[in-house]
PDB file of C-alpha atoms in Angstrom:
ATOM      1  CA  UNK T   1      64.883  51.605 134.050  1.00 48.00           C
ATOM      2  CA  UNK T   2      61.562  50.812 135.455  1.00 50.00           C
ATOM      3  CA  UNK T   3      61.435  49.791 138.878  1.00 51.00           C
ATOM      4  CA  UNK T   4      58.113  48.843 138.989  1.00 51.00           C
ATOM      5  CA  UNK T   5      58.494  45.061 138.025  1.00 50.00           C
ATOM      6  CA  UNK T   6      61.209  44.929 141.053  1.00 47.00           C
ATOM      7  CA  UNK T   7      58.702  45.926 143.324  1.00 48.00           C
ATOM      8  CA  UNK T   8      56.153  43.484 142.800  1.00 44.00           C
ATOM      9  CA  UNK T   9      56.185  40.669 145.009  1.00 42.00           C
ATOM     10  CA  UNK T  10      57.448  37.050 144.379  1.00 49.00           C
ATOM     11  CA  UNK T  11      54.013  35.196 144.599  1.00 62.00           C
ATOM     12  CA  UNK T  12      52.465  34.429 141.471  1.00 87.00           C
ATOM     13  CA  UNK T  13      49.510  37.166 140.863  1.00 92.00           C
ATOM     14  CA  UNK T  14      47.437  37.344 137.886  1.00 95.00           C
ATOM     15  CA  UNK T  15      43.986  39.344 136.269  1.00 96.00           C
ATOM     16  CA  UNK T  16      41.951  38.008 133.507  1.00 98.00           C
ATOM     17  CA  UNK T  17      39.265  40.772 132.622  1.00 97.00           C
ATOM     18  CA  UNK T  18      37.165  39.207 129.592  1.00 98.00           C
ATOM     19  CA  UNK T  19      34.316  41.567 128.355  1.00 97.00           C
ATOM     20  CA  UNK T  20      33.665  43.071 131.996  1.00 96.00           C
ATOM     21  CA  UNK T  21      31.986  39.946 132.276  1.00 98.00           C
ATOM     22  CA  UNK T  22      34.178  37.331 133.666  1.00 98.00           C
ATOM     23  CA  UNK T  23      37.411  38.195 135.797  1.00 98.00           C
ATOM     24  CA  UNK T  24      40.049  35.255 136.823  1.00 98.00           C
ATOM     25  CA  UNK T  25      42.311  36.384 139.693  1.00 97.00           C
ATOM     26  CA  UNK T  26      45.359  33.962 140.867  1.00 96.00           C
ATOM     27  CA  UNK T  27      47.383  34.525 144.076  1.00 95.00           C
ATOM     28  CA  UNK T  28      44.341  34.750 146.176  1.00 95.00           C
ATOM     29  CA  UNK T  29      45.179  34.387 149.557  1.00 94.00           C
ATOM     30  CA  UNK T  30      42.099  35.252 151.437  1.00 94.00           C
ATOM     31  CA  UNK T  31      38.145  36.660 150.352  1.00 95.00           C
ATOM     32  CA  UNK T  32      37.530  39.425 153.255  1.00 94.00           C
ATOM     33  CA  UNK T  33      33.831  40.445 152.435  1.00 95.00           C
ATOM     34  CA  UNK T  34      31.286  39.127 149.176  1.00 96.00           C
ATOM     35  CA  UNK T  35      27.916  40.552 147.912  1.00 96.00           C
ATOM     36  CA  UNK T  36      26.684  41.591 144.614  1.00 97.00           C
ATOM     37  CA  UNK T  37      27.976  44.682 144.650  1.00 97.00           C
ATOM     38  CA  UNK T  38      31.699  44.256 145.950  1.00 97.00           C
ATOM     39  CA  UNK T  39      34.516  41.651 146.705  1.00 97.00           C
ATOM     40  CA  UNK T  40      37.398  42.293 148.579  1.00 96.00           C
ATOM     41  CA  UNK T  41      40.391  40.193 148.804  1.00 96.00           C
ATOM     42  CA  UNK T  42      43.860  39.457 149.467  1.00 94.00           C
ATOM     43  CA  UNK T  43      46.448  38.760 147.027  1.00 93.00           C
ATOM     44  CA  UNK T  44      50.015  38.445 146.736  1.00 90.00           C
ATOM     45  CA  UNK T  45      50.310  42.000 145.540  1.00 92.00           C
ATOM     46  CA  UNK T  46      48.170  43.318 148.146  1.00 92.00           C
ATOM     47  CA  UNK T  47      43.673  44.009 148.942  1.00 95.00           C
ATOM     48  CA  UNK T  48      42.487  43.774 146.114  1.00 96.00           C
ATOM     49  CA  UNK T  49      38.723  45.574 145.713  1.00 96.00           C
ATOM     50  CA  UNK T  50      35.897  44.404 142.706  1.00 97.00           C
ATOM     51  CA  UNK T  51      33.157  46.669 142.477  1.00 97.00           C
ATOM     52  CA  UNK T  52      29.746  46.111 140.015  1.00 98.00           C
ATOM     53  CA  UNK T  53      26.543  44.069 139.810  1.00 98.00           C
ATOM     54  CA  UNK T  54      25.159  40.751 140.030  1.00 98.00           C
ATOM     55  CA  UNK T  55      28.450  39.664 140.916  1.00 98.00           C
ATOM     56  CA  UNK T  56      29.300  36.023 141.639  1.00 96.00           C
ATOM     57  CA  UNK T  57      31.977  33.719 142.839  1.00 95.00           C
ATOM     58  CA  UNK T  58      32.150  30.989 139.989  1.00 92.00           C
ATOM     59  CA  UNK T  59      34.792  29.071 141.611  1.00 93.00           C
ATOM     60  CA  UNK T  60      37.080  29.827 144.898  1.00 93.00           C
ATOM     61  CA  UNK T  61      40.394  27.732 145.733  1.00 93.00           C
ATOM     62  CA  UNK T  62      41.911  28.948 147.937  1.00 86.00           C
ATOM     63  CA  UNK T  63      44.671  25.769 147.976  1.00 90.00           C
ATOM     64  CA  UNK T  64      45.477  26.861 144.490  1.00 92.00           C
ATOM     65  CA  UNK T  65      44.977  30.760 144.968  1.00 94.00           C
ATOM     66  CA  UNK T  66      42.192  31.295 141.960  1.00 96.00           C
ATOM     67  CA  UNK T  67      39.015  32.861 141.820  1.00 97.00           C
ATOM     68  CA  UNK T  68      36.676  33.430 139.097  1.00 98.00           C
ATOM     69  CA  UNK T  69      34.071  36.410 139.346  1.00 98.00           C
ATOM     70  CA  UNK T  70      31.382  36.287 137.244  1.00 98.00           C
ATOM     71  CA  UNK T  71      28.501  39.664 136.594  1.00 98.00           C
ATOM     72  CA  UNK T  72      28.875  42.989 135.728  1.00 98.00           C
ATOM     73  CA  UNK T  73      32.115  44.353 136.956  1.00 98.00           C
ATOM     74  CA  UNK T  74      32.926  47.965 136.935  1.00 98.00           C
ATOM     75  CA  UNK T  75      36.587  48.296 138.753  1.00 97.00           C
ATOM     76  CA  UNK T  76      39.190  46.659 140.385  1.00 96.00           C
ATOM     77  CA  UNK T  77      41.525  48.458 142.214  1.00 95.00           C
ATOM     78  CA  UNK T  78      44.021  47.842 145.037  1.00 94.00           C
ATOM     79  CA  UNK T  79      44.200  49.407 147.938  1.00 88.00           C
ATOM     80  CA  UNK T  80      46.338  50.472 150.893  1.00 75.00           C
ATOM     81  CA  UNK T  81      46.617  52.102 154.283  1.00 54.00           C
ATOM     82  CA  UNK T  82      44.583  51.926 157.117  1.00 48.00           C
ATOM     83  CA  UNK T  83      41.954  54.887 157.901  1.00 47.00           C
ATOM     84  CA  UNK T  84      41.477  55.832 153.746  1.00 51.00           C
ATOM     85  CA  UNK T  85      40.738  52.082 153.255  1.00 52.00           C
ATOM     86  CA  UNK T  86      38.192  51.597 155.852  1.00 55.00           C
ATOM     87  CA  UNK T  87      36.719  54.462 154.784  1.00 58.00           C
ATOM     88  CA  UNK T  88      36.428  52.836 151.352  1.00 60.00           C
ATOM     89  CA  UNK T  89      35.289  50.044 152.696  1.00 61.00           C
ATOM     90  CA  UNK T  90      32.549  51.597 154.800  1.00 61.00           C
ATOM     91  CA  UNK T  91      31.066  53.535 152.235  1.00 62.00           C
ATOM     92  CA  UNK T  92      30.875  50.526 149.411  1.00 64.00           C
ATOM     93  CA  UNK T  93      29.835  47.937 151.894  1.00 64.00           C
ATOM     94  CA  UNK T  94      27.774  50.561 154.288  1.00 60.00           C
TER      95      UNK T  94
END
């Protein structure tokens, strides 16, 4: 059996990728860092990292935990641990 879905945490955490275009993420907890290129922020499943162009915060709420991310977007990825992550973040942010 697949333990994965036990693993996840309780908090309600959702993507909505629509034509690399638009991306809807709910369980937001926290933006860290915004420009055009990146967005990092927290979720209920953990830092969560949006990379591409011309990107734009559509709406934030953090009360209700939703963002929507307009542009070009090229990943998302989580990420975790200490040094390899700031490392990460160094080199996309500079």
């Amino acid at each position: 059996m697949n333990d994965y879905n036990n693993s996840m945490p309780q908090a309600g955490h959702r993507l909505e990728l629509i034509d690399r275009e638009r991306l809807t993420v709910s369980g937001v907890e926290d933006v860290e860092r915004f420009d055009e290129t990146g967005i990092i922020m927290s979720t209920a499943a953990g830092t969560l990292v949006v990379t591409g162009e011309d990107l734009h915060i559509g709406k934030l709420s953090l009360d209700g935990g939703e963002l929507h991310v307009d542009g070009r977007i090229d990943a998302v990825s989580y990420e975790d641990g200490g040094q390899e992550r700031q490392g990460f973040f160094r080199r996309l942010f500079g």
